[in-house]
C-alpha positions as a Markdown table, in Angstrom:
| # | Residue | x | y | z |
|---|---|---|---|---|
| 1 | Met | 0.0 | 0.0 | 0.0 |
| 2 | Gly | 2.9 | 2.3 | 0.7 |
| 3 | Val | 4.3 | 1.7 | -2.8 |
| 4 | Val | 0.9 | 2.3 | -4.4 |
| 5 | Lys | 0.4 | 5.5 | -2.4 |
| 6 | Gly | 3.9 | 6.7 | -3.4 |
| 7 | Phe | 3.2 | 5.9 | -7.1 |
| 8 | Leu | -0.1 | 7.8 | -7.1 |
| 9 | Lys | 1.6 | 10.8 | -5.5 |
| 10 | Tyr | 4.4 | 10.7 | -8.1 |
| 11 | Ala | 1.8 | 10.4 | -10.9 |
| 12 | Tyr | 0.0 | 13.5 | -9.7 |
| 13 | Glu | 3.1 | 15.6 | -9.3 |
| 14 | Glu | 4.2 | 14.6 | -12.8 |
| 15 | Lys | 0.7 | 15.6 | -14.0 |
| 16 | Val | -0.2 | 12.1 | -15.3 |
| 17 | Phe | -3.3 | 12.3 | -13.1 |
| 18 | Ser | -5.2 | 15.5 | -12.5 |
| 19 | Thr | -6.3 | 14.3 | -9.1 |
| 20 | Asp | -4.0 | 13.3 | -6.2 |
| 21 | Trp | -5.5 | 9.8 | -5.6 |
| 22 | Ser | -2.8 | 9.1 | -3.0 |
| 23 | Lys | -4.8 | 11.0 | -0.5 |
| 24 | Ile | -7.5 | 8.3 | -0.4 |
| 25 | Ile | -5.1 | 5.6 | 0.7 |
| 26 | Gln | -4.6 | 5.6 | 4.4 |
| 27 | Arg | -1.2 | 5.2 | 5.9 |
| 28 | Thr | -0.5 | 1.7 | 7.3 |
| 29 | Asn | 1.1 | 1.2 | 10.7 |
| 30 | Tyr | 2.2 | -2.4 | 10.5 |
| 31 | Lys | 4.7 | -3.6 | 13.2 |
| 32 | Gln | 6.5 | -6.8 | 12.5 |
| 33 | Gln | 6.1 | -9.3 | 15.3 |
| 34 | Pro | 9.4 | -10.5 | 16.9 |
| 35 | Lys | 10.3 | -14.1 | 16.4 |
| 36 | Leu | 8.9 | -16.6 | 18.9 |
| 37 | Pro | 11.3 | -16.8 | 21.9 |
| 38 | Ser | 13.0 | -20.2 | 22.3 |
| 39 | Ser | 12.0 | -22.2 | 25.4 |
| 40 | Phe | 12.4 | -25.7 | 26.7 |
| 41 | Ser | 9.8 | -28.1 | 28.2 |
| 42 | Ile | 9.9 | -29.2 | 31.8 |
| 43 | Asp | 11.4 | -32.6 | 30.8 |
| 44 | Glu | 14.1 | -30.8 | 28.7 |
| 45 | Ile | 14.9 | -28.6 | 31.7 |
| 46 | Lys | 15.3 | -31.7 | 33.9 |
| 47 | Ser | 17.7 | -33.1 | 31.3 |
| 48 | Ile | 19.8 | -30.0 | 31.3 |
| 49 | Leu | 20.1 | -30.0 | 35.0 |
| 50 | Lys | 21.0 | -33.7 | 35.1 |
| 51 | Ser | 23.8 | -33.1 | 32.6 |
| 52 | Ile | 25.7 | -31.0 | 35.2 |
| 53 | Asp | 28.3 | -33.0 | 37.2 |
| 54 | Arg | 27.9 | -31.6 | 40.7 |
| 55 | Ser | 30.8 | -33.7 | 42.1 |
| 56 | Asn | 33.4 | -31.1 | 41.0 |
| 57 | Ser | 33.8 | -27.4 | 41.8 |
| 58 | Ser | 32.8 | -26.3 | 38.3 |
| 59 | Gly | 29.6 | -28.3 | 38.4 |
| 60 | Lys | 28.6 | -27.0 | 41.8 |
| 61 | Arg | 29.0 | -23.4 | 40.6 |
| 62 | Asp | 27.4 | -24.0 | 37.2 |
| 63 | Tyr | 24.4 | -25.8 | 38.8 |
| 64 | Ala | 23.7 | -22.8 | 41.1 |
| 65 | Met | 24.0 | -20.3 | 38.2 |
| 66 | Ile | 21.7 | -22.2 | 35.9 |
| 67 | Leu | 19.2 | -22.7 | 38.6 |
| 68 | Leu | 18.9 | -18.9 | 39.0 |
| 69 | Ala | 18.1 | -18.7 | 35.3 |
| 70 | Ile | 15.7 | -21.6 | 35.2 |
| 71 | Lys | 13.9 | -21.1 | 38.5 |
| 72 | Leu | 13.9 | -17.3 | 38.8 |
| 73 | Gly | 14.4 | -16.1 | 35.2 |
| 74 | Met | 17.4 | -14.0 | 36.1 |
| 75 | Arg | 19.4 | -12.4 | 33.2 |
| 76 | Val | 23.0 | -13.5 | 32.8 |
| 77 | Ser | 24.3 | -10.1 | 33.7 |
| 78 | Asp | 22.4 | -10.3 | 37.0 |
| 79 | Ile | 23.6 | -13.8 | 37.8 |
| 80 | Ala | 27.2 | -12.7 | 37.1 |
| 81 | Gly | 26.7 | -9.6 | 39.2 |
| 82 | Leu | 25.1 | -11.3 | 42.2 |
| 83 | Lys | 26.8 | -10.3 | 45.5 |
| 84 | Phe | 26.8 | -11.7 | 49.0 |
| 85 | Glu | 25.0 | -8.5 | 50.2 |
| 86 | Asp | 22.1 | -9.3 | 47.8 |
| 87 | Ile | 21.3 | -12.5 | 49.6 |
| 88 | Asp | 19.1 | -12.3 | 52.7 |
| 89 | Trp | 19.3 | -15.8 | 54.2 |
| 90 | Asp | 17.0 | -14.9 | 57.1 |
| 91 | Lys | 14.2 | -13.6 | 54.9 |
| 92 | His | 14.9 | -16.1 | 52.1 |
| 93 | Ile | 15.0 | -13.4 | 49.3 |
| 94 | Leu | 17.4 | -12.0 | 46.7 |
| 95 | Thr | 17.4 | -8.2 | 46.3 |
| 96 | Phe | 19.5 | -6.5 | 43.7 |
| 97 | Thr | 19.6 | -3.8 | 41.1 |
| 98 | Gln | 19.1 | -5.1 | 37.6 |
| 99 | Phe | 22.0 | -4.4 | 35.2 |
| 100 | Lys | 19.7 | -3.8 | 32.2 |
| 101 | Thr | 16.9 | -1.7 | 33.7 |
| 102 | Lys | 18.8 | -0.2 | 36.7 |
| 103 | Lys | 15.7 | -1.0 | 38.8 |
| 104 | Ser | 15.7 | -2.9 | 42.1 |
| 105 | Ile | 14.0 | -6.3 | 42.2 |
| 106 | Thr | 13.3 | -8.8 | 45.0 |
| 107 | Leu | 13.0 | -12.5 | 44.2 |
| 108 | Pro | 12.4 | -15.5 | 46.5 |
| 109 | Leu | 15.4 | -17.5 | 47.5 |
| 110 | Leu | 14.0 | -21.0 | 46.9 |
| 111 | Pro | 15.4 | -23.8 | 49.0 |
| 112 | Glu | 16.7 | -25.6 | 46.0 |
| 113 | Ile | 18.6 | -22.5 | 44.9 |
| 114 | Gly | 19.8 | -21.7 | 48.4 |
| 115 | Asn | 21.2 | -25.2 | 49.0 |
| 116 | Ala | 23.0 | -25.1 | 45.6 |
| 117 | Ile | 24.6 | -21.7 | 46.5 |
| 118 | Ile | 25.7 | -23.0 | 49.9 |
| 119 | Asp | 27.1 | -26.2 | 48.4 |
| 120 | Tyr | 29.2 | -24.1 | 46.0 |
| 121 | Leu | 30.3 | -21.6 | 48.7 |
| 122 | Lys | 31.3 | -24.3 | 51.2 |
| 123 | Tyr | 32.9 | -26.9 | 48.9 |
| 124 | Ala | 33.9 | -25.3 | 45.6 |
| 125 | Arg | 34.4 | -21.5 | 45.7 |
| 126 | Ala | 38.1 | -20.4 | 45.8 |
| 127 | Val | 39.2 | -18.4 | 48.8 |
| 128 | Ser | 38.8 | -14.8 | 47.8 |
| 129 | Asp | 37.9 | -11.4 | 49.1 |
| 130 | Glu | 35.8 | -10.8 | 46.0 |
| 131 | Ser | 32.3 | -9.6 | 47.0 |
| 132 | His | 30.6 | -11.3 | 44.0 |
| 133 | Cys | 29.2 | -14.7 | 44.7 |
| 134 | Phe | 30.4 | -16.6 | 41.6 |
| 135 | Leu | 34.0 | -16.7 | 40.6 |
| 136 | Gln | 36.0 | -18.0 | 37.6 |
| 137 | Gln | 37.7 | -21.3 | 38.1 |
| 138 | Leu | 41.2 | -20.2 | 37.3 |
| 139 | Ser | 43.5 | -17.9 | 39.2 |
| 140 | Pro | 43.3 | -14.9 | 39.9 |
| 141 | Tyr | 39.7 | -16.0 | 40.5 |
| 142 | Lys | 37.9 | -13.0 | 39.2 |
| 143 | Lys | 34.1 | -12.7 | 39.2 |
| 144 | Val | 32.3 | -14.5 | 36.4 |
| 145 | Thr | 31.1 | -12.3 | 33.5 |
| 146 | Ala | 27.8 | -12.4 | 31.7 |
| 147 | Glu | 29.6 | -14.1 | 28.8 |
| 148 | Asp | 30.8 | -16.8 | 31.2 |
| 149 | Val | 27.3 | -17.5 | 32.3 |
| 150 | Ser | 26.1 | -17.7 | 28.7 |
| 151 | Arg | 28.9 | -20.0 | 27.7 |
| 152 | Val | 28.1 | -22.3 | 30.7 |
| 153 | Ala | 24.4 | -22.4 | 29.7 |
| 154 | Arg | 25.2 | -23.3 | 26.1 |
| 155 | Phe | 27.6 | -26.0 | 27.2 |
| 156 | Tyr | 25.0 | -27.9 | 29.3 |
| 157 | Ile | 22.2 | -27.4 | 26.9 |
| 158 | His | 24.3 | -29.1 | 24.2 |
| 159 | Arg | 25.6 | -31.7 | 26.7 |
| 160 | Ser | 22.0 | -32.7 | 27.7 |
| 161 | Gly | 21.4 | -34.1 | 24.2 |
| 162 | Ile | 18.0 | -32.5 | 23.8 |
| 163 | Ser | 16.8 | -31.8 | 20.3 |
| 164 | Leu | 17.4 | -28.1 | 19.5 |
| 165 | Lys | 16.0 | -28.0 | 16.0 |
| 166 | Glu | 15.7 | -24.3 | 15.2 |
| 167 | Arg | 15.6 | -23.1 | 18.8 |
| 168 | Lys | 18.3 | -20.9 | 20.3 |
| 169 | His | 20.3 | -22.5 | 23.0 |
| 170 | Gly | 21.6 | -19.8 | 25.2 |
| 171 | Ala | 20.9 | -18.7 | 28.8 |
| 172 | His | 18.1 | -16.4 | 27.5 |
| 173 | Ala | 16.2 | -19.5 | 26.4 |
| 174 | Leu | 16.2 | -20.7 | 30.0 |
| 175 | Arg | 14.7 | -17.3 | 31.0 |
| 176 | His | 12.0 | -17.8 | 28.4 |
| 177 | Ser | 11.4 | -21.3 | 29.7 |
| 178 | Phe | 10.8 | -19.8 | 33.2 |
| 179 | Ala | 8.2 | -17.5 | 31.7 |
| 180 | Ser | 6.6 | -20.3 | 29.8 |
| 181 | Glu | 6.2 | -22.4 | 32.9 |
| 182 | Leu | 4.5 | -19.4 | 34.7 |
| 183 | Leu | 2.1 | -19.1 | 31.8 |
| 184 | Gly | 1.3 | -22.8 | 32.0 |
| 185 | Asn | 0.5 | -22.4 | 35.7 |
| 186 | Lys | -1.9 | -19.6 | 34.7 |
| 187 | Thr | 0.1 | -16.9 | 36.4 |
| 188 | Ser | -1.2 | -13.4 | 35.6 |
| 189 | Leu | 0.7 | -11.2 | 33.2 |
| 190 | Pro | 1.5 | -8.5 | 35.7 |
| 191 | Val | 3.0 | -11.1 | 38.1 |
| 192 | Ile | 5.1 | -12.5 | 35.2 |
| 193 | Ser | 6.3 | -9.0 | 34.3 |
| 194 | Glu | 7.3 | -8.4 | 37.9 |
| 195 | Ala | 9.2 | -11.8 | 38.1 |
| 196 | Leu | 11.1 | -11.1 | 34.9 |
| 197 | Gly | 11.9 | -7.5 | 36.0 |
| 198 | His | 10.1 | -5.9 | 33.0 |
| 199 | Gly | 9.3 | -2.3 | 33.4 |
| 200 | His | 6.0 | -2.7 | 31.5 |
| 201 | Thr | 3.7 | -5.6 | 30.7 |
| 202 | Ser | 4.1 | -4.8 | 27.0 |
| 203 | Ser | 7.6 | -6.2 | 27.2 |
| 204 | Thr | 6.2 | -9.4 | 28.5 |
| 205 | Met | 3.4 | -9.8 | 25.8 |
| 206 | Pro | 5.6 | -11.7 | 23.3 |
| 207 | Tyr | 5.9 | -14.5 | 25.9 |
| 208 | Leu | 2.2 | -15.1 | 25.5 |
| 209 | Arg | 3.0 | -16.5 | 22.1 |
| 210 | Ile | 5.0 | -19.4 | 23.6 |
| 211 | Asp | 2.0 | -21.1 | 25.1 |
| 212 | Ile | -0.7 | -22.2 | 22.6 |
| 213 | Asn | -3.2 | -23.1 | 25.3 |
| 214 | Gln | -3.0 | -19.6 | 26.7 |
| 215 | Leu | -3.6 | -18.1 | 23.3 |
| 216 | Arg | -6.6 | -20.3 | 22.8 |
| 217 | Gln | -8.1 | -18.8 | 26.0 |
| 218 | Cys | -7.8 | -15.4 | 24.4 |
| 219 | Ala | -9.6 | -16.4 | 21.2 |
| 220 | Leu | -13.2 | -15.3 | 20.6 |
| 221 | Asp | -15.9 | -17.7 | 19.3 |
| 222 | Val | -16.9 | -16.9 | 15.7 |
| 223 | Ser | -20.6 | -17.2 | 15.0 |
| 224 | Leu | -21.7 | -19.2 | 12.0 |
| 225 | Val | -22.7 | -17.2 | 8.9 |
| 226 | Pro | -26.4 | -17.8 | 8.1 |
| 227 | Ser | -26.9 | -19.7 | 4.8 |
| 228 | Ile | -29.1 | -16.8 | 3.5 |
| 229 | Phe | -25.9 | -14.7 | 3.4 |
| 230 | Tyr | -24.7 | -16.7 | 0.4 |
| 231 | Gln | -28.0 | -16.3 | -1.4 |
| 232 | Gln | -27.7 | -12.5 | -1.6 |
| 233 | Lys | -27.8 | -10.7 | -5.0 |
| 234 | Gly | -26.3 | -7.3 | -5.6 |
| 235 | Gly | -25.3 | -6.9 | -2.0 |
| 236 | Phe | -28.7 | -7.3 | -0.4 |
| 237 | Val | -31.3 | -10.1 | 0.0 |
| 238 | Ser | -33.8 | -10.1 | -2.8 |
């Protein structure tokens, strides 16, 4: 329609047409939908977690980091930036300022996550004065980066042997899987937005497209067209 409108405008300016027919064509405001976010099923998530060898120091750290992405939907930048001061063991919560939005968020410190972090801190973390929770495995034991967390996630997703097909296989897919599970549990959109740390529910809307069952609940019933409609002549019933 934009091309036709432009052509008619051009034809009028070149005096091919005496009337500017481009004015009768309304402007379109089509916004391309983003691609469906990649996500994994509950069984696939279990396979990813099972692929982590928790008997060594790397596995203990990686298991805790991946749990934060799967169970809380945390971004890789926030997992890498998690500090000891962000963990309130008494209240069982995590409170931190998100790297992307610069807004504070509070998330529940689930028992499974708390136990994994403790297991890492007690038996795997290198001795260091670093205030960040997760450290790199090699000296000088600096804090992990967002790229480190992404690399770890990709490694275990591949190691799990699940079929990826055309899906993305990074840590962000684990975050999408968290949102998908919330949708499956019929969690309201504002709650999902809050859990994901989105500033507005419009940022969360694309996640609705993951769950077909949720989309079906949004669909309206279409009434059947009376048979007399097809017997019309000249645009009206004779």
